[in-house]
XYZ file of C-alpha atoms in Angstrom:
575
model
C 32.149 19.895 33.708
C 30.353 17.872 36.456
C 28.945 14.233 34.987
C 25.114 14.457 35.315
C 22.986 11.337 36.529
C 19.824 9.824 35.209
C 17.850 6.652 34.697
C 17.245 6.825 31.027
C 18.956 9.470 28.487
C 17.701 9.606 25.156
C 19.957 11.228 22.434
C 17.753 13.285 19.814
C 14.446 15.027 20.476
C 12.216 14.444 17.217
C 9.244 12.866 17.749
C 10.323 9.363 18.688
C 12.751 10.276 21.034
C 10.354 12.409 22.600
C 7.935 9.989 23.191
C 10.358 7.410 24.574
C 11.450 10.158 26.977
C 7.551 11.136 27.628
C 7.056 7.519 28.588
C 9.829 6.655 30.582
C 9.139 9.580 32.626
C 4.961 8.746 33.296
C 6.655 5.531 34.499
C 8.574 7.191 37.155
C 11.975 7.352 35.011
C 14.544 10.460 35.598
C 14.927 11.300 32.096
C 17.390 13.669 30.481
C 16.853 14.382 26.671
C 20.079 15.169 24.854
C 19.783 16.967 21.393
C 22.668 17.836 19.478
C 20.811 21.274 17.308
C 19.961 24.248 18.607
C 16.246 23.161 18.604
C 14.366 20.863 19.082
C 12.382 18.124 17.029
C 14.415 17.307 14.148
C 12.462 16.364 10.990
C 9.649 15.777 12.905
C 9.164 19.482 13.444
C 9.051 19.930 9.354
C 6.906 16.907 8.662
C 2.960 17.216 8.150
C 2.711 15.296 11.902
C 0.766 12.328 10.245
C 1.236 8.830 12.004
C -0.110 5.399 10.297
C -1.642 3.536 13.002
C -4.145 1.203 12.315
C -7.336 0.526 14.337
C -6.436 3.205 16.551
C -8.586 4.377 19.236
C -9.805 8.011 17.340
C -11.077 5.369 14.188
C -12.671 3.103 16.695
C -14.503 5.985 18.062
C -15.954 6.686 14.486
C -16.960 3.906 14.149
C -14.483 2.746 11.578
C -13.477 -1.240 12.707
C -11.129 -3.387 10.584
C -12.893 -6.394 8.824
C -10.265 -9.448 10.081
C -7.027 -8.808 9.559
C -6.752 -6.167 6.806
C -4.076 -4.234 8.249
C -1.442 -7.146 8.359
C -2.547 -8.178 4.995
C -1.870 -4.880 3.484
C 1.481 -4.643 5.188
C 2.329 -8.483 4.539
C 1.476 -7.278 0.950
C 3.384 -3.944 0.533
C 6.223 -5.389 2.275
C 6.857 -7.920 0.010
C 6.724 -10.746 2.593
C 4.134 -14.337 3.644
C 4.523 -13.627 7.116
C 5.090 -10.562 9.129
C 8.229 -10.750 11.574
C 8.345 -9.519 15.310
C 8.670 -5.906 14.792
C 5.772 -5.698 12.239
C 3.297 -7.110 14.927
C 4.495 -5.395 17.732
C 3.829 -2.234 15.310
C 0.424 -3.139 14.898
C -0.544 -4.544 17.704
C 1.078 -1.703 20.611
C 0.183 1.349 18.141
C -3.160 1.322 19.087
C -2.435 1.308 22.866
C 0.220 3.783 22.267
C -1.923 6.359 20.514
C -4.312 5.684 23.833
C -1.635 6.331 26.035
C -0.632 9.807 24.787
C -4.361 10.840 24.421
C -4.964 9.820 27.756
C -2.042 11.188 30.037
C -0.072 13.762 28.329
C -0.762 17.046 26.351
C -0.648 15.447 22.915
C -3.966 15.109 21.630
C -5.022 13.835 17.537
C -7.541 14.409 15.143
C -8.431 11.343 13.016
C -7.371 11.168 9.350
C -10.532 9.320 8.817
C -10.443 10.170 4.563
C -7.166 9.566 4.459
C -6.901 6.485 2.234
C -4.133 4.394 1.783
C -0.912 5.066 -0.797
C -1.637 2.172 -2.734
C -4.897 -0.421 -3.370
C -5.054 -3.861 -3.290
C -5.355 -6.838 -0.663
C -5.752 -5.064 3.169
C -5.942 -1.476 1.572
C -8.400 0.985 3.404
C -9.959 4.289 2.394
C -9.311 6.250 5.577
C -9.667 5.559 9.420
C -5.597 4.353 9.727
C -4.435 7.613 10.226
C -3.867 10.508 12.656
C -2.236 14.015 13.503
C -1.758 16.030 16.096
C -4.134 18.844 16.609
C -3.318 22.410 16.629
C -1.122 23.485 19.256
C -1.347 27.252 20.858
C 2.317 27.935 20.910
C 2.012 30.927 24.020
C 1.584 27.139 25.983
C 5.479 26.036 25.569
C 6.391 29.999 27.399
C 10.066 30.470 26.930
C 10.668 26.696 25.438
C 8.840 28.231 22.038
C 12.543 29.303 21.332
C 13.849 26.224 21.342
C 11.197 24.416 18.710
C 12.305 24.124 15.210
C 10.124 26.767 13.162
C 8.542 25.486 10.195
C 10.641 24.846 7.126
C 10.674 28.556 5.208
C 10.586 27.824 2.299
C 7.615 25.731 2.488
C 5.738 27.959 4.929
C 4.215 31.138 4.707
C 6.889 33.794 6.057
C 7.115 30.728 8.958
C 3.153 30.194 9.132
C 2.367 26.358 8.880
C -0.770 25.469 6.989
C -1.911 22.276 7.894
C -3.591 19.524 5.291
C -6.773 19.041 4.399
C -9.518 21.676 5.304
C -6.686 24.517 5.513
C -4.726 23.896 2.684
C -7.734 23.799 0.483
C -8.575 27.270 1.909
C -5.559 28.770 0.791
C -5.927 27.160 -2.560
C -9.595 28.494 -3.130
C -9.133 31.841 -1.487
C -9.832 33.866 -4.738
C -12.963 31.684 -5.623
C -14.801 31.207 -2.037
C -15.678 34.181 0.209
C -15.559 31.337 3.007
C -12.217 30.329 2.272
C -11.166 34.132 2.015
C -12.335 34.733 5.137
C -10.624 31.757 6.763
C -7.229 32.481 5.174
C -7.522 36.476 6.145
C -8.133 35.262 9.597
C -5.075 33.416 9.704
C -2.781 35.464 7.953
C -3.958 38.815 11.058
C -3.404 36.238 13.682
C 0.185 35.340 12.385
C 0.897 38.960 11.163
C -0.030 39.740 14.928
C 2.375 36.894 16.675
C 5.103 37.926 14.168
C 4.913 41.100 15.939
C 4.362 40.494 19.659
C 6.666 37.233 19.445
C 8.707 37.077 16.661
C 7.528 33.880 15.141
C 3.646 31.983 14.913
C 2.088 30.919 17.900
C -0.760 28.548 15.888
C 1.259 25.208 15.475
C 0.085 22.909 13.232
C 1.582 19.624 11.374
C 4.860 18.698 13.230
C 5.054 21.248 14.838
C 1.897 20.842 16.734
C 3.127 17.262 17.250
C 6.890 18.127 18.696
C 5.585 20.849 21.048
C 2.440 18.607 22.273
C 5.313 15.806 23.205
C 7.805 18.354 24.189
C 5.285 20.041 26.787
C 4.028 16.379 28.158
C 8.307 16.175 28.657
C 8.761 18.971 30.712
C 5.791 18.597 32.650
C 6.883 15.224 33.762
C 10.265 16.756 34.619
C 12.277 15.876 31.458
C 15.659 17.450 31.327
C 16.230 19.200 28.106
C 19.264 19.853 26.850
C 20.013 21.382 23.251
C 23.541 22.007 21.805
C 24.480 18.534 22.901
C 26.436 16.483 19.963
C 27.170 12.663 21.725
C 30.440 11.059 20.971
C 30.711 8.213 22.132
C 28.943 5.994 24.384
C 29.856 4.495 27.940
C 29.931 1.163 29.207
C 31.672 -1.786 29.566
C 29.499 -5.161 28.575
C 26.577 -2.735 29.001
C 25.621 0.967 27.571
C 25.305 3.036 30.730
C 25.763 6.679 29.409
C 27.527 8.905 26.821
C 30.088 11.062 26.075
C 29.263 14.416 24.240
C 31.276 16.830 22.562
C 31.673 19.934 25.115
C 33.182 17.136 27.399
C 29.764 16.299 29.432
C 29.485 13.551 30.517
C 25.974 11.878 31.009
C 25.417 8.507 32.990
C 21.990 6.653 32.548
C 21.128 3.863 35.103
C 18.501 2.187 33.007
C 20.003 2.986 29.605
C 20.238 5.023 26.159
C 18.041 5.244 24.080
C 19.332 6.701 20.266
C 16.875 8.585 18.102
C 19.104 10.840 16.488
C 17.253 11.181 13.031
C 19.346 8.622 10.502
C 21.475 9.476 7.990
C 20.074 11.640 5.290
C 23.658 14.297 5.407
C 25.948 11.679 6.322
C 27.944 11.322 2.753
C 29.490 8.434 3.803
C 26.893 6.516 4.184
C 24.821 7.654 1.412
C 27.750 6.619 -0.917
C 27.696 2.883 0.581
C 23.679 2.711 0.529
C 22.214 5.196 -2.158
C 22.400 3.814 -5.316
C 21.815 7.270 -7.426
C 24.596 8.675 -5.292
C 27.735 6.920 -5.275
C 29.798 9.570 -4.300
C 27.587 10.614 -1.617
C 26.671 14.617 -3.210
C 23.917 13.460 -6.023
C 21.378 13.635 -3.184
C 19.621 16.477 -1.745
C 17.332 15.700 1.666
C 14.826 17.639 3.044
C 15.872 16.575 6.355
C 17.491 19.065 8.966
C 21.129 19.572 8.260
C 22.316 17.774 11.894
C 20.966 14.445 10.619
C 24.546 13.570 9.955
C 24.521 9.926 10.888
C 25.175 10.162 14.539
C 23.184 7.078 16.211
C 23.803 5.064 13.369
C 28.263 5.901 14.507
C 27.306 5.349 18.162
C 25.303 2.035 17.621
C 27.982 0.598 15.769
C 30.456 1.652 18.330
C 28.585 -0.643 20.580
C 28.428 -3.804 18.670
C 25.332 -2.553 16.545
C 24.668 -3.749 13.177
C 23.060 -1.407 10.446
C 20.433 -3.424 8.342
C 20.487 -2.179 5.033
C 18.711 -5.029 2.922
C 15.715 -2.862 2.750
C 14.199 -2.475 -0.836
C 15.022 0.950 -0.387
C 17.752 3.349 1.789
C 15.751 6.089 2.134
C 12.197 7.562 1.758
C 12.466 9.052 -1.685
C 10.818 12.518 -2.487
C 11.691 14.842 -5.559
C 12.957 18.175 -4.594
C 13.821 21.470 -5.807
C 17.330 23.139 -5.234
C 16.242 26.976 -3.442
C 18.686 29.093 -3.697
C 19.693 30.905 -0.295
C 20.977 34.733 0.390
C 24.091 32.916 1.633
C 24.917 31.036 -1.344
C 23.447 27.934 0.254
C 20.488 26.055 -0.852
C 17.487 25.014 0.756
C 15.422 21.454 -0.764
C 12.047 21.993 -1.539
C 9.905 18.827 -0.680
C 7.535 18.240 -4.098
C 4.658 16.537 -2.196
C 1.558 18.353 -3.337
C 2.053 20.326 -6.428
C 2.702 17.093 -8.708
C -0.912 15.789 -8.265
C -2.898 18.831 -9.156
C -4.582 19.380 -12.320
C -2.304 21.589 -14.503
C 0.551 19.683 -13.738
C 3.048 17.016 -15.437
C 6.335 16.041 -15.286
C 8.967 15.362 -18.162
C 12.830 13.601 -18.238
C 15.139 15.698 -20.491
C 13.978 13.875 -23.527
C 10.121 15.249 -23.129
C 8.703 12.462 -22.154
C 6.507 11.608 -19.160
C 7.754 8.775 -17.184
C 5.579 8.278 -13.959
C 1.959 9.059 -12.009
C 2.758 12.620 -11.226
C -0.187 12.027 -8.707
C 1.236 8.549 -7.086
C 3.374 8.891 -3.649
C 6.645 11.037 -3.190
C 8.491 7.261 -2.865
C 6.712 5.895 -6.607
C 7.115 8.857 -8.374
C 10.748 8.806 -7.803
C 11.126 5.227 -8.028
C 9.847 5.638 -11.858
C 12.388 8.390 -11.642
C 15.004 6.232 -11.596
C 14.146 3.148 -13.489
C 13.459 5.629 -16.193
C 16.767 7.052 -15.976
C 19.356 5.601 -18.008
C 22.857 4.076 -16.865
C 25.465 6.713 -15.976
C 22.642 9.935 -16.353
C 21.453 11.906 -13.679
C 17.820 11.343 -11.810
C 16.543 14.721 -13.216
C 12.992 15.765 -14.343
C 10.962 18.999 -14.858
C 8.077 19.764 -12.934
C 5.922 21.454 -15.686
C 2.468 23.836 -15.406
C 0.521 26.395 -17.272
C -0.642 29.619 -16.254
C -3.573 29.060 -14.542
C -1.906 26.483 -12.557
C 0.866 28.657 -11.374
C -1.320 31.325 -10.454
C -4.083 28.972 -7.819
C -1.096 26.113 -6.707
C 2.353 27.732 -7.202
C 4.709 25.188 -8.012
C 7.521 24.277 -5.489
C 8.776 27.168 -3.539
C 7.556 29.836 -6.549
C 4.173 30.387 -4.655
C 0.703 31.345 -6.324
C -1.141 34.551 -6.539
C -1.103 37.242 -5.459
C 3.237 36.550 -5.181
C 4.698 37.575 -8.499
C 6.472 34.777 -10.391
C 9.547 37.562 -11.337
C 11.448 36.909 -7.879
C 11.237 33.014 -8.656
C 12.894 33.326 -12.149
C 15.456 35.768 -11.925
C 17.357 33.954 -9.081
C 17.458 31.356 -11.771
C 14.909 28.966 -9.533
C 11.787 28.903 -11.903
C 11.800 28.648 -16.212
C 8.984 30.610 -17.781
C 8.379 30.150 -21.342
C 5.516 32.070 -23.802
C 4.897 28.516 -25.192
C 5.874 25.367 -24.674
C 8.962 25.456 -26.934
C 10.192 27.862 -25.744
C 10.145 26.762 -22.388
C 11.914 23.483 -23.384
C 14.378 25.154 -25.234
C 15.620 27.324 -22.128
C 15.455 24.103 -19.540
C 17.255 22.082 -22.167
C 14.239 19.798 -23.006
C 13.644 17.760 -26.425
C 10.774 20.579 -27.598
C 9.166 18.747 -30.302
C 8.665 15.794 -27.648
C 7.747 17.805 -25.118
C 4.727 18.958 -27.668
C 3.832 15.843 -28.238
C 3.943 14.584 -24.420
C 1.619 17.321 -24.072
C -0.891 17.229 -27.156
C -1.555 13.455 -26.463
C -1.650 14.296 -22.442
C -4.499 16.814 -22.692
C -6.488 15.029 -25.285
C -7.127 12.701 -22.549
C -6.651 14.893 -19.414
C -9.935 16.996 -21.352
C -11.974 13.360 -20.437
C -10.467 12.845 -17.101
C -8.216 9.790 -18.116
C -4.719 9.076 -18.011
C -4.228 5.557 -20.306
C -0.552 5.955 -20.120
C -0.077 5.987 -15.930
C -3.546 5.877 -14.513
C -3.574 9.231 -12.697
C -6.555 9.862 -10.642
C -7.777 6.413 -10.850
C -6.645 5.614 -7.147
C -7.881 6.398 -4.194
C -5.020 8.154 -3.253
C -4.681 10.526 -6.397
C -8.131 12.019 -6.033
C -7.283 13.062 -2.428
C -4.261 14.588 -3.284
C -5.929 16.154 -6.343
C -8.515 19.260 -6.730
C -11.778 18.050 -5.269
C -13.838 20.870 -6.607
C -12.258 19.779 -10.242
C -14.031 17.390 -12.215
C -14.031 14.504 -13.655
C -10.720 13.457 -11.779
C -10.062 15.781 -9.306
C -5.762 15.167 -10.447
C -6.160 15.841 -14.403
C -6.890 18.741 -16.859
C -5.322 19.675 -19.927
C -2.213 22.416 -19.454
C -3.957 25.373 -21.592
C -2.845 28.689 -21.955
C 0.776 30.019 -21.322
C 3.009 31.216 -20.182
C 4.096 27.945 -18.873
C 6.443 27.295 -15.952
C 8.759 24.432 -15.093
C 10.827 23.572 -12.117
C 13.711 20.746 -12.085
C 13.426 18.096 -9.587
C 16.048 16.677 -8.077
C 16.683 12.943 -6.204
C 15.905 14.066 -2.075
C 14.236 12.048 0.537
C 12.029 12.970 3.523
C 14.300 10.845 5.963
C 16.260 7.384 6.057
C 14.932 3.421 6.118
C 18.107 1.839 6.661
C 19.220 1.987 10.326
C 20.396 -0.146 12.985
C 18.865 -3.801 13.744
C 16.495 -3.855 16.534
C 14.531 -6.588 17.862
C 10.169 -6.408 19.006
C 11.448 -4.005 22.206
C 13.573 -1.589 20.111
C 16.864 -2.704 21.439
C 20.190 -2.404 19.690
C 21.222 -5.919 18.491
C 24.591 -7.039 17.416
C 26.410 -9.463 15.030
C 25.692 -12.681 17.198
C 21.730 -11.327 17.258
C 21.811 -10.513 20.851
C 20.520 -7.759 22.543
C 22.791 -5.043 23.575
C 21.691 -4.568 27.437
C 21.204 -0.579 27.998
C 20.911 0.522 24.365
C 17.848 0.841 22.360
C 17.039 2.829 18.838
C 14.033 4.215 17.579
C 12.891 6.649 14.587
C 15.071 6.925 11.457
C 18.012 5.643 14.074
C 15.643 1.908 13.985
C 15.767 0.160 10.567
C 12.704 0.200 9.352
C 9.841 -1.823 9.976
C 8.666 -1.257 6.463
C 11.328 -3.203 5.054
C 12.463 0.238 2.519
C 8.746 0.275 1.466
C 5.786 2.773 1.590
C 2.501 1.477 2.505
C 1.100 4.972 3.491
C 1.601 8.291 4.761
C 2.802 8.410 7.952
C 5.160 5.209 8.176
C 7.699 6.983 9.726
C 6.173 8.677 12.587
C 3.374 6.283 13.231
C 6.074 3.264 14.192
C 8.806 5.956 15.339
C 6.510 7.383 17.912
C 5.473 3.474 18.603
C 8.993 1.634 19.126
C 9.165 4.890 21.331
C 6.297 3.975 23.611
C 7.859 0.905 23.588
C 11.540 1.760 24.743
C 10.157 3.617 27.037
C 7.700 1.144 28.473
C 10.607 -1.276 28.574
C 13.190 0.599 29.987
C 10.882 1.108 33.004
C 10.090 -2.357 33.508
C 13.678 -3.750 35.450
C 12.744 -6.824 32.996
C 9.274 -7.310 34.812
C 7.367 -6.253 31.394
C 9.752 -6.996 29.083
C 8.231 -10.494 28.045
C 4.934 -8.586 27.218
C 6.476 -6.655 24.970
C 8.470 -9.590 22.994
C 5.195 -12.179 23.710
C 4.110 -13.602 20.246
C 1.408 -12.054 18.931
C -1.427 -12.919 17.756
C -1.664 -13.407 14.006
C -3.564 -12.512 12.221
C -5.135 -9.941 13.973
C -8.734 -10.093 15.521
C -11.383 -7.456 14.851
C -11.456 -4.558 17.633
């Protein structure tokens, strides 16, 4: 197989290696994308597409400006540290300018998640205006590349139709009870029905993979080479990373360097056993993440002389998931990231008891998870409705009316119970607890409040509550059965721990040093949050920024470097 030639090859095509590679090339860079699945855009593709990037230019534009330096004293806060280091400034001082760039001279385009508030309150926190997602992407615009993008995750979609946050998710919620909302969901439902015919999968992108197909059409119209099936084994070089070797025996040589974005390590059992606390032989966890996230930049970097930083507070960003069971006897992992906060809801250990927010952030909720779990059991709740619930939500893959629940239970995936006994008693939870739980959790829900956990106090619980339900848009009493429960299981949207990077995204090793020719960005990049979660979005907002950044960088021939590792100014000015 004849060696191929480049300036700049980036290994992994999700959303931060894209936009390295969409950079490098509007710099003049011959750029060859390497991606080791069949398609393309890794967990990006199956995210909801939201970025955290403060004071960025759609937020400006609205008027929304930072007072001082909020942002850095929210993340100097939620981090856990008095000062922020290099990477946390370059973060919030190039996002900004990188959101500008991609608005400005390639295909991907964002809406402004100006309601969007914060995860958590306190010193720096803000309501909405840090935000932003891609906007809808007509599919028909990638031609024949549409084959290679990684559908939506079934068993979240709708037969593999996205539905995207906010104003069309609240349409399909309300479709029985608003003739407006009716109309918007038949609308979309005939438009998919009529690409599922003509072209075998949706052509209205949305979330991710609105996001993957905007970056992966700004690729190829700057002349990216694509490549899919492509699993790197090694890399080349001798005192600096010029290439890499892949599995099919290609060879790839990259003048400028590599750049490794190949997703972390959420299937790598190895390394969950060494850094996962709840999973010491490396099976008690069950990621959401594509199956190909097996670990592979992580092997290469440390091949190289890299060091993975895994000091975090936290390995991985936690969600609670459901185990789906699949017609091959495999099992898909349901990502719980809505259901929990909707009135109707709450969530139990074995012993009946509630232990968390059900309405606080995938991460919290199965934080409390664990603290709440005691030495040598398993991190195991039940995700618990009533009727009515059931029927307008659905809960976890069991969808709401007009599906019938019947499917859902006899492939053993959802409990049903006449009462709540008797629904405890066939999911193996304490029943006369469980009674309790509830009794003293809907004479309270009935007034809005939550004494126990606060639910629906926040900011953040009311938005991901009912907002036509009142007094807190999160809480009402569970009613009328039959009542429905779904176990949750310990899963994670991605990984935090990665390799050490310095300000520019490049690989560092033991001494501290720079490893010329070899950056990392994404879930490949330790992150910047330091195994926290300030806010939706942490992932893709500084994976698609250390991106820009390696790109930016690898263009320079060292003029531009210093820009990008200049101190910055702290704390930040007003824009």
């Amino acid at each position: 197989m004849q060696p191929l030639q480049c300036d700049v090859l980036v290994i992994g095509a999700g959303a931060a290696g894209l936009a390295a590679a969409v950079t490098a090339a509007h710099h003049g860079q011959q750029v060859i994308i390497a991606e080791k699945a069949t398609h393309l855009g890794g967990t990006s593709a199956w995210s909801g597409g939201w970025l955290w990037i403060p004071r960025n230019p759609l937020a400006v534009a609205e008027g929304i400006v930072e007072a001082g330096d909020a942002p850095e004293r929210y993340l100097r806060a939620q981090t856990h540290v008095s000062e922020l280091d290099a990477r946390q400034r370059a973060f919030l001082h190039h996002g900004p300018e990188m959101a500008a760039f991609f608005q400005r001279h390639t295909a991907v385009q964002f809406q402004s998640g100006s309601r969007m508030p914060d995860m958590h309150a306190g010193d720096g926190s803000a309501h909405g205006g840090r935000s932003l997602c891609a906007l809808p992407y007509d599919g028909r615009r990638l031609g024949p590349w549409l084959r290679k993008l990684r559908p939506p995750l079934d068993i979240v979609s709708l037969a593999g139709m996205g539905i995207a946050g906010g104003a069309d998710m609240t349409a399909f919620f309300n479709a029985t009870r608003s003739p407006k909302a009716a109309m918007h969901v038949g609308r979309r439902l005939l438009r998919h029905g009529r690409d599922l015919l003509l072209h075998r999968r949706g052509q209205q992108l949305v979330n991710g993979n609105a996001l993957v197909a905007r970056l992966l059409r700004s690729a190829l119209d700057l002349g990216v080479t694509v490549l899919t099936g492509k699993a790197a084994t090694r890399l080349l070089g001798s005192g600096r990373v010029g290439g890499a070797q892949f599995a099919d025996g290609q060879v790839i040589h990259a003048r400028r360097g590599v750049v490794l974005a190949c997703g972390g390590f959420p299937h790598d059992r190895q390394r969950i056993a060494q850094l996962v606390p709840h999973a010491p032989q490396g099976h008690q966890h069950y990621s959401a993440a594509p199956r190909e996230n097996t670990g592979d930049g992580l092997r290469l970097g440390e091949q190289a002389g890299g060091q993975v930083h895994s000091c975090g507070a936290h390995a991985g960003a936690w969600a609670p998931v459901s185990q789906v069971p699949r017609r091959d006897g495999s099992h898909g992992h349901f990502p719980h990231l809505v259901d929990r906060a909707k009135p109707g809801f709450i969530a139990v250990r074995s012993d009946g008891r509630r232990f968390a927010n059900e309405a606080d952030c995938y991460h919290d909720f199965m934080n409390a998870l664990f603290a709440a779990t005691p030495q040598g059991e398993p991190a195991q709740a039940w995700l618990i409705c009533d009727h009515a619930a059931q029927r307008r939500y659905g809960i976890g893959w069991a969808k709401p009316f007009p599906f019938p629940t019947g499917i859902y239970q006899r492939c053993g995936y959802l409990h049903k119970g006449d009462s709540l006994a008797q629904l405890a008693q066939r999911c193996g939870i304490d029943a006369a607890q469980l009674q309790c739980t509830v009794a003293a959790f809907n004479q309270h829900a009935a007034q809005g409040l939550d004494p126990v956990y606060g639910r629906g106090v926040s900011a953040y619980n009311r938005a991901q509550g009912e907002p036509l339900h009142g007094p807190n848009p999160s809480l009402r009493p569970l009613l009328n059965g039959p009542f429905y429960a779904v176990k949750l299981l310990p899963g994670s949207l991605g990984t935090f721990a990665g390799l050490a990077t310095d300000a520019a995204a490049r690989v560092l090793n033991e001494q501290a040093q720079p490893i010329p020719g070899l950056y990392a960005v994404g879930n490949d990049m330790h992150s910047v949050m330091g195994g926290h979660y300030p806010s939706g979005g942490i992932t893709l907002g500084p994976g698609m920024t250390f991106g820009y950044i390696a790109g930016k960088a690898l263009s320079s021939s060292g003029a531009g470097l210093p820009d990008l590792l200049h101190p910055l100014p702290a704390p930040f000015n007003a824009v």
